[in-house]
Amino acid sequence: MKAWAKALVAGLLAATPATATAQWDYGVHYPNGTAAVNHIYGPRGMFKPVTGINYPFNFYQQQEYNNSCTVAPVPVDRGALINAPGVTSAPDKDCHLLFDANDDKMIDLGANGLAFVEHNGFNGEGRKVQRTFEQMWFDDNWLARYMAIAYGRPQPAGLWAPNDYNRWAIVGGDTSNWSSNLNPWTGDYFDHRTYTGLYNFQTSGCSGWVPPAMVDWYGWISRSGATYDAANQRYDYPNVTEDYHYGFFLLFTQKMLASGLCNATHERNLLQHAVSLRSQILSRQVVNPQGELLGWVTERDNPVTLINTETIAANVLGLGAGGRYAFEAGKMPMRQGSGNYFLRPHNVLSAVKDLSNPGMLNFGPYLIFPTGTVSVDFYLRSPGASGNVANLDIYDANSGQVLASRVVTAQDFGGSSDWQRIRLNSQNVNPNNSLEFRVYWLGGSNLDIAQILVR
């Protein structure tokens, strides 16, 4: 690779060392996840000072709460809360109030810092069409905190540890205060299936013929109306209207897939939908008139919905749930070669027999990793493969050493058009490294790359 290209990629990544990831940690996704995080923390985003925060109105009627909830004696008036001047809070559906550490439904004195507001008034075209709704929800900020931790950004202020049910706690693997009898988030709904599935996965794993977590997973797929779109080579989910459901379910899917605890049949199904869910999320991300990636609106097909904290956090976490870093093939900081390769609208990079030239299909990202084991999953597909398809390697551009390599053959694809995970494990001993995860296409069979995950 030319020196100017190396410098460009290195500058984009700022040579930040990677860190180890536990089962319930989340990784960084390039470029879409980082763009959304930059948007939510940026001057047009939702991370705002809490100065003057007050609790003037309730948003929910008593019967709308998920449990018995004693709220402050202020009116229930959604319109007034939406239009209230300044920064506000009110109990969420689990009856939790930001900056209420003693749970007395009064905002604590001396509240300060920054937290996330509900939305910034930007629509699906990336245009500012409404005033920012400066309502700071406890549940939105709890979910967004996982995003903040994953991306090394400031965490929201005002959170405290409830001693009752807290729906987003399961995203961190916390099963305390959860009961299938008391949990209000049960039922055949998309979010209910995912909450319960995560709980079952955390408590029961994924072993057995059809474990409880997979019952929830297949239930979500069935309810979604999942159908394969041959033209775009991915699944559509026509019954899913709210965009955060894509990210939340991808999070669940990737956590089970990464665990290695599910049987081969379940892993195959998890993988096919992980690739499709990821593609749907990428396609639904808002791009403004200047071509900048922003976040996600509540419903991509509803023109009146707006970019909001909950949807950004859920989708960012889903995109990064499979490992420490997730890279999109052919998109910066990864690079595609110049052999007439095709970056598809369904978010895969393709080499096509008799149209593309053999060569380096995908390379990068020139990131510094700590010494030790580096495991990389290449998400590949090669319908009708024959013979040797590609060479994969992990290459240190600073030392000039190949740390791991293998030839991908038709046998790796089993004669199917399914996506496969091909893993390389390497030992990185050079602290001053600059790693590449490379795919050299041999030219004999069509090859698609979806993404590359560093575990």
Coordinates of C-alpha atoms in Angstrom, one line a residue:
M1 CA 0.0 0.0 0.0
K2 CA 1.3 3.5 -0.8
A3 CA 2.7 5.6 2.0
W4 CA 0.1 8.4 1.6
A5 CA -2.7 5.9 2.0
K6 CA -1.1 4.4 5.1
A7 CA -0.8 7.9 6.6
L8 CA -4.4 8.7 5.8
V9 CA -5.8 5.6 7.5
A10 CA -3.4 6.0 10.5
G11 CA -4.6 9.5 11.0
L12 CA -8.2 8.6 10.9
L13 CA -7.8 6.0 13.6
A14 CA -5.3 8.1 15.7
A15 CA -3.5 4.9 16.5
T16 CA -5.6 4.2 19.5
P17 CA -4.7 0.9 21.2
A18 CA -7.5 -1.7 21.4
T19 CA -8.5 -3.2 24.8
A20 CA -9.9 -6.6 25.8
T21 CA -13.6 -7.2 25.7
A22 CA -15.7 -9.3 28.1
Q23 CA -18.9 -11.1 27.1
W24 CA -21.2 -8.2 27.9
D25 CA -18.9 -5.4 26.7
Y26 CA -19.5 -3.9 23.3
G27 CA -17.1 -3.0 20.5
V28 CA -16.5 -0.1 18.1
H29 CA -18.0 -0.2 14.6
Y30 CA -16.4 1.6 11.7
P31 CA -17.5 3.7 9.9
N32 CA -21.2 3.8 10.7
G33 CA -21.1 3.4 14.5
T34 CA -18.4 5.9 15.0
A35 CA -20.3 8.4 12.8
A36 CA -23.4 8.0 14.8
V37 CA -21.5 8.5 18.1
N38 CA -19.8 11.6 16.7
H39 CA -23.3 12.9 15.8
I40 CA -24.9 12.3 19.2
Y41 CA -22.0 13.9 21.0
G42 CA -21.5 16.7 18.5
P43 CA -22.9 20.2 18.6
R44 CA -26.1 19.1 16.8
G45 CA -26.5 16.0 18.9
M46 CA -28.2 15.0 22.2
F47 CA -25.6 15.2 24.9
K48 CA -26.5 18.4 26.8
P49 CA -25.8 20.1 30.1
V50 CA -28.4 19.3 32.8
T51 CA -28.3 22.9 34.1
G52 CA -31.7 23.8 35.5
I53 CA -33.2 20.4 35.1
N54 CA -36.8 20.2 36.5
Y55 CA -39.7 17.8 36.7
P56 CA -42.8 19.9 35.7
F57 CA -45.1 17.3 34.2
N58 CA -45.7 13.5 34.0
F59 CA -45.6 11.9 30.6
Y60 CA -47.4 8.7 31.3
Q61 CA -50.8 8.0 32.7
Q62 CA -50.8 5.8 35.8
Q63 CA -52.0 2.7 33.9
E64 CA -49.1 3.0 31.4
Y65 CA -46.3 2.3 33.9
N66 CA -44.9 -1.2 34.0
N67 CA -45.3 -1.5 37.8
S68 CA -47.0 0.2 40.7
C69 CA -45.6 3.7 40.4
T70 CA -46.0 6.6 42.8
V71 CA -45.1 9.8 41.0
A72 CA -44.9 13.4 42.0
P73 CA -48.2 15.3 42.2
V74 CA -47.8 17.1 38.9
P75 CA -50.1 17.0 35.9
V76 CA -49.9 14.4 33.2
D77 CA -49.5 16.5 30.1
R78 CA -47.4 15.2 27.3
G79 CA -47.8 18.3 25.1
A80 CA -46.8 20.6 27.9
L81 CA -43.7 18.5 28.7
I82 CA -42.7 18.4 25.0
N83 CA -43.0 22.1 24.8
A84 CA -41.6 23.0 28.2
P85 CA -38.7 25.4 28.2
G86 CA -35.3 24.2 29.4
V87 CA -34.2 20.7 30.4
T88 CA -36.7 18.4 31.9
S89 CA -37.1 14.9 33.3
A90 CA -40.0 12.6 34.3
P91 CA -40.4 9.0 35.3
D92 CA -39.9 6.5 32.5
K93 CA -42.2 3.5 32.0
D94 CA -40.3 1.6 34.7
C95 CA -41.0 4.6 37.0
H96 CA -37.3 5.7 37.3
L97 CA -36.4 9.4 37.3
L98 CA -33.0 10.7 36.4
F99 CA -31.1 12.4 39.3
D100 CA -33.3 10.7 41.9
A101 CA -30.8 8.6 43.8
N102 CA -33.1 8.1 46.8
D103 CA -36.1 7.2 44.5
D104 CA -38.4 9.8 46.1
K105 CA -39.6 11.1 42.7
M106 CA -37.9 14.4 43.2
I107 CA -34.8 15.6 41.3
D108 CA -31.9 15.7 43.7
L109 CA -30.5 19.1 44.6
G110 CA -27.3 20.1 42.9
A111 CA -27.8 18.1 39.7
N112 CA -25.0 18.8 37.3
G113 CA -23.1 17.4 34.4
L114 CA -24.3 16.2 31.0
A115 CA -26.9 13.7 29.9
F116 CA -28.8 12.7 26.7
V117 CA -32.0 14.3 25.7
E118 CA -34.7 12.4 23.8
H119 CA -34.2 13.9 20.3
N120 CA -32.5 16.7 18.4
G121 CA -35.3 17.5 16.0
F122 CA -33.5 16.1 12.9
N123 CA -35.6 14.1 10.4
G124 CA -34.8 11.2 8.1
E125 CA -33.3 13.6 5.5
G126 CA -30.9 14.9 8.1
R127 CA -32.6 18.3 8.3
K128 CA -33.5 20.2 11.5
V129 CA -37.3 20.3 11.4
Q130 CA -38.3 20.6 15.1
R131 CA -36.9 22.0 18.3
T132 CA -34.8 19.7 20.4
F133 CA -36.9 17.8 22.9
E134 CA -34.8 18.4 26.0
Q135 CA -36.4 15.6 28.1
M136 CA -33.8 13.4 29.8
W137 CA -35.1 9.9 30.4
F138 CA -33.5 7.6 32.8
D139 CA -33.9 4.6 30.5
D140 CA -32.5 6.3 27.5
N141 CA -29.5 7.3 29.4
W142 CA -29.0 3.9 31.0
L143 CA -28.9 2.3 27.5
A144 CA -26.7 5.1 26.1
R145 CA -24.2 4.6 28.9
Y146 CA -23.2 1.2 27.4
M147 CA -22.5 3.1 24.1
A148 CA -20.4 5.7 26.0
I149 CA -18.3 3.0 27.6
A150 CA -17.7 1.1 24.4
Y151 CA -16.6 4.3 22.5
G152 CA -14.6 5.8 25.4
R153 CA -16.9 8.8 25.6
P154 CA -18.2 10.7 28.6
Q155 CA -21.0 8.8 30.5
P156 CA -24.3 10.5 31.2
A157 CA -24.8 12.0 34.7
G158 CA -27.8 11.3 36.9
L159 CA -28.0 7.5 36.8
W160 CA -28.5 5.4 40.0
A161 CA -29.0 1.7 40.7
P162 CA -32.8 0.9 41.0
N163 CA -33.7 -2.0 43.4
D164 CA -36.6 -3.0 41.1
Y165 CA -37.0 -4.0 37.5
N166 CA -34.8 -1.9 35.1
R167 CA -35.4 -3.1 31.5
W168 CA -32.1 -2.0 29.9
A169 CA -29.9 -3.6 32.6
I170 CA -30.1 -6.9 30.8
V171 CA -28.0 -5.3 28.0
G172 CA -25.1 -5.4 30.5
G173 CA -25.9 -9.0 31.5
D174 CA -27.5 -7.9 34.8
T175 CA -30.4 -10.3 35.7
S176 CA -31.0 -8.9 39.2
N177 CA -34.6 -7.8 40.0
W178 CA -35.8 -9.9 37.0
S179 CA -38.6 -12.4 37.3
S180 CA -40.6 -14.0 34.5
N181 CA -43.7 -13.5 36.7
L182 CA -43.1 -9.9 37.4
N183 CA -41.3 -8.7 34.3
P184 CA -43.6 -6.4 32.5
W185 CA -41.7 -6.8 29.2
T186 CA -42.9 -10.3 28.4
G187 CA -45.2 -11.1 25.5
D188 CA -45.0 -11.6 21.8
Y189 CA -43.6 -8.2 20.9
F190 CA -40.2 -7.5 19.3
D191 CA -38.6 -5.8 22.3
H192 CA -40.2 -8.3 24.8
R193 CA -38.8 -11.2 22.8
T194 CA -35.4 -9.6 22.9
Y195 CA -35.3 -8.7 26.6
T196 CA -36.5 -12.2 27.6
G197 CA -34.1 -13.8 25.1
L198 CA -31.2 -12.0 26.6
Y199 CA -32.3 -13.0 30.1
N200 CA -32.6 -16.7 29.0
F201 CA -29.3 -16.6 27.3
Q202 CA -27.6 -15.1 30.4
T203 CA -29.2 -17.6 32.8
S204 CA -29.4 -20.7 30.6
G205 CA -26.9 -20.4 27.8
C206 CA -27.5 -21.8 24.4
S207 CA -26.9 -25.5 24.7
G208 CA -29.4 -28.2 23.8
W209 CA -31.7 -28.8 20.9
V210 CA -33.8 -25.6 21.1
P211 CA -32.8 -23.7 24.3
P212 CA -35.1 -21.0 25.7
A213 CA -33.0 -18.2 24.3
M214 CA -33.4 -19.6 20.8
V215 CA -37.2 -20.0 21.3
D216 CA -37.3 -16.3 21.8
W217 CA -35.0 -15.7 18.9
Y218 CA -37.0 -17.8 16.5
G219 CA -40.2 -16.2 17.8
W220 CA -38.8 -12.7 16.9
I221 CA -37.9 -14.0 13.4
S222 CA -41.3 -15.4 12.9
R223 CA -43.1 -12.3 14.1
S224 CA -40.9 -10.1 11.8
G225 CA -42.2 -11.8 8.7
A226 CA -38.6 -12.4 7.6
T227 CA -38.4 -13.0 3.8
Y228 CA -35.3 -13.3 1.7
D229 CA -34.8 -10.5 -0.9
A230 CA -32.9 -12.2 -3.7
A231 CA -32.2 -8.9 -5.5
N232 CA -30.5 -7.4 -2.5
Q233 CA -29.3 -10.7 -1.1
R234 CA -30.4 -10.2 2.4
Y235 CA -33.5 -10.7 4.6
D236 CA -36.2 -8.1 4.9
Y237 CA -38.3 -7.9 8.1
P238 CA -41.5 -6.2 6.9
N239 CA -43.3 -6.3 10.2
V240 CA -40.5 -4.4 12.0
T241 CA -41.2 -0.7 11.8
E242 CA -39.2 0.8 14.7
D243 CA -35.5 1.0 13.8
Y244 CA -34.2 0.4 17.3
H245 CA -35.6 -3.2 17.1
Y246 CA -33.0 -4.0 14.4
G247 CA -30.1 -2.9 16.6
F248 CA -31.5 -4.5 19.8
F249 CA -32.1 -7.8 18.1
L250 CA -28.7 -7.7 16.3
L251 CA -27.2 -7.2 19.7
F252 CA -28.9 -10.4 21.0
T253 CA -28.0 -12.3 17.8
Q254 CA -24.3 -11.4 17.9
K255 CA -24.0 -12.1 21.6
M256 CA -25.2 -15.7 21.1
L257 CA -23.2 -16.1 17.9
A258 CA -20.0 -14.9 19.6
S259 CA -20.5 -17.2 22.6
G260 CA -19.9 -20.4 20.6
L261 CA -22.5 -22.1 22.8
C262 CA -25.2 -22.7 20.2
N263 CA -25.3 -25.8 18.0
A264 CA -24.3 -25.8 14.3
T265 CA -27.9 -25.3 13.0
H266 CA -28.6 -22.4 15.3
E267 CA -25.2 -20.8 14.5
R268 CA -25.9 -21.0 10.8
N269 CA -29.3 -19.2 11.3
L270 CA -27.8 -16.7 13.7
L271 CA -25.1 -15.8 11.2
Q272 CA -27.3 -15.4 8.2
H273 CA -29.6 -13.0 10.1
A274 CA -26.7 -11.2 11.8
V275 CA -25.4 -10.2 8.3
S276 CA -28.8 -9.1 7.1
L277 CA -29.8 -7.2 10.3
R278 CA -26.4 -5.4 10.1
S279 CA -27.1 -4.5 6.4
Q280 CA -30.6 -3.2 7.2
I281 CA -29.2 -1.0 9.9
L282 CA -26.5 0.4 7.6
S283 CA -29.1 1.1 4.9
R284 CA -31.5 2.8 7.3
Q285 CA -28.9 5.3 8.7
V286 CA -29.7 8.9 8.0
V287 CA -27.4 10.8 5.6
N288 CA -27.7 14.6 5.5
P289 CA -27.6 16.7 2.3
Q290 CA -23.8 17.1 2.8
G291 CA -23.3 13.4 2.7
E292 CA -22.6 12.9 6.4
L293 CA -23.7 9.9 8.3
L294 CA -25.8 10.9 11.3
G295 CA -28.0 8.5 13.4
W296 CA -31.3 6.8 13.0
V297 CA -34.9 7.9 13.2
T298 CA -37.6 6.1 15.2
E299 CA -39.1 4.7 12.0
R300 CA -37.2 5.0 8.7
D301 CA -40.4 4.7 6.6
N302 CA -42.3 7.3 8.6
P303 CA -41.3 10.8 7.4
V304 CA -42.3 12.6 10.6
T305 CA -40.1 10.6 13.0
L306 CA -36.8 12.0 14.3
I307 CA -33.3 11.0 15.1
N308 CA -33.2 10.0 18.8
T309 CA -31.0 8.7 21.6
E310 CA -32.6 5.3 22.1
T311 CA -32.4 4.3 18.5
I312 CA -28.8 5.5 18.1
A313 CA -27.7 3.7 21.2
A314 CA -29.5 0.4 20.3
N315 CA -28.1 0.4 16.7
V316 CA -24.6 1.4 17.7
L317 CA -24.5 -1.4 20.3
G318 CA -25.9 -3.9 17.9
L319 CA -23.3 -3.1 15.2
G320 CA -20.5 -3.6 17.8
A321 CA -21.8 -6.5 19.7
G322 CA -19.7 -9.2 18.0
G323 CA -16.2 -8.2 19.1
R324 CA -13.8 -5.5 20.0
Y325 CA -13.9 -3.9 16.6
A326 CA -16.2 -4.3 13.6
F327 CA -15.1 -3.1 10.2
E328 CA -17.1 -2.8 7.0
A329 CA -15.4 -4.3 4.0
G330 CA -14.4 -1.7 1.4
K331 CA -15.3 1.3 3.7
M332 CA -12.8 3.4 5.6
P333 CA -10.7 2.6 7.5
M334 CA -10.7 -0.6 5.5
R335 CA -9.8 -0.2 1.9
Q336 CA -10.8 -2.0 -1.3
G337 CA -8.3 -2.8 -4.1
S338 CA -8.4 -1.5 -7.6
G339 CA -9.3 -4.7 -9.4
N340 CA -12.8 -3.7 -10.5
Y341 CA -14.5 -4.8 -7.3
F342 CA -18.1 -3.9 -6.4
L343 CA -19.3 -2.2 -3.2
R344 CA -22.9 -3.3 -3.2
P345 CA -26.0 -1.3 -2.0
H346 CA -26.7 -4.2 0.4
N347 CA -23.4 -3.5 2.1
V348 CA -21.1 -6.2 0.9
L349 CA -17.9 -6.0 -1.2
S350 CA -17.8 -8.3 -4.2
A351 CA -15.3 -9.8 -6.6
V352 CA -16.9 -11.3 -9.7
K353 CA -15.4 -14.0 -11.8
D354 CA -14.5 -12.7 -15.4
L355 CA -15.3 -9.1 -14.4
S356 CA -12.9 -8.5 -11.5
N357 CA -9.1 -8.9 -11.5
P358 CA -7.3 -11.2 -9.0
G359 CA -5.7 -9.2 -6.3
M360 CA -6.0 -7.6 -2.9
L361 CA -9.8 -7.3 -2.5
N362 CA -9.8 -5.8 1.0
F363 CA -7.1 -4.5 3.4
G364 CA -6.5 -2.2 6.3
P365 CA -7.2 -0.8 9.0
Y366 CA -3.7 -0.1 10.2
L367 CA -4.6 -0.1 13.8
I368 CA -2.3 -0.6 16.8
F369 CA -3.3 -3.6 18.9
P370 CA -1.9 -4.7 22.3
T371 CA 0.5 -7.6 22.3
G372 CA -1.1 -11.0 22.7
T373 CA -3.8 -13.0 20.9
V374 CA -5.7 -11.2 18.0
S375 CA -8.6 -13.3 16.7
V376 CA -10.3 -12.1 13.5
D377 CA -13.5 -13.3 11.9
F378 CA -14.0 -12.8 8.2
Y379 CA -17.6 -12.9 7.1
L380 CA -17.5 -14.4 3.6
R381 CA -19.8 -15.9 1.0
S382 CA -19.0 -17.7 -2.3
P383 CA -21.9 -19.3 -4.1
G384 CA -20.8 -22.1 -6.4
A385 CA -17.2 -22.0 -5.2
S386 CA -14.6 -24.3 -6.7
G387 CA -11.0 -24.8 -5.9
N388 CA -9.1 -22.2 -4.0
V389 CA -11.1 -19.0 -3.5
A390 CA -8.9 -16.5 -1.5
N391 CA -6.0 -16.0 0.7
L392 CA -6.6 -14.5 4.2
D393 CA -3.9 -13.1 6.4
I394 CA -3.2 -10.9 9.4
Y395 CA -0.2 -8.7 8.4
D396 CA 1.8 -6.3 10.5
A397 CA 2.7 -3.4 8.1
N398 CA 5.3 -2.0 10.5
S399 CA 7.4 -5.2 10.9
G400 CA 6.5 -6.7 7.5
Q401 CA 5.5 -10.0 9.1
V402 CA 2.5 -12.2 8.3
L403 CA 1.2 -13.2 11.7
A404 CA -1.4 -15.7 10.5
S405 CA -2.7 -16.9 7.1
R406 CA -4.8 -19.5 5.4
V407 CA -6.2 -20.4 2.0
V408 CA -10.0 -20.3 1.8
T409 CA -11.3 -23.2 -0.4
A410 CA -14.6 -24.3 -1.8
Q411 CA -14.9 -26.8 1.1
D412 CA -15.1 -23.8 3.5
F413 CA -18.4 -22.9 1.9
G414 CA -19.9 -26.4 1.8
G415 CA -21.5 -25.9 -1.6
S416 CA -24.0 -23.4 -0.3
S417 CA -24.5 -19.7 -0.7
D418 CA -24.6 -19.1 3.0
W419 CA -22.4 -16.7 4.8
Q420 CA -19.5 -18.3 6.7
R421 CA -17.2 -17.1 9.5
I422 CA -13.6 -17.8 8.7
R423 CA -11.4 -17.2 11.7
L424 CA -7.7 -16.4 11.9
N425 CA -5.9 -16.4 15.3
S426 CA -2.5 -14.7 15.7
Q427 CA 0.0 -13.8 18.3
N428 CA 1.1 -10.2 18.2
V429 CA 4.5 -9.7 19.8
N430 CA 5.3 -6.2 18.3
P431 CA 4.1 -3.4 20.5
N432 CA 4.7 -0.9 17.7
N433 CA 2.4 -2.7 15.2
S434 CA 0.1 -1.6 12.5
L435 CA -2.2 -4.5 11.7
E436 CA -4.0 -5.3 8.4
F437 CA -6.7 -8.0 7.9
R438 CA -6.3 -8.8 4.2
V439 CA -8.3 -10.7 1.7
Y440 CA -6.5 -11.6 -1.6
W441 CA -9.0 -12.9 -4.2
L442 CA -7.6 -15.6 -6.5
G443 CA -10.1 -15.0 -9.3
G444 CA -11.7 -18.4 -9.7
S445 CA -15.0 -18.0 -7.9
N446 CA -17.3 -15.1 -6.9
L447 CA -16.6 -13.8 -3.4
D448 CA -18.5 -11.5 -1.1
I449 CA -17.2 -9.9 2.1
A450 CA -19.6 -8.4 4.6
Q451 CA -17.5 -7.4 7.5
I452 CA -14.5 -8.2 9.6
L453 CA -14.7 -8.6 13.3
V454 CA -11.8 -8.4 15.7
R455 CA -12.6 -10.5 18.8

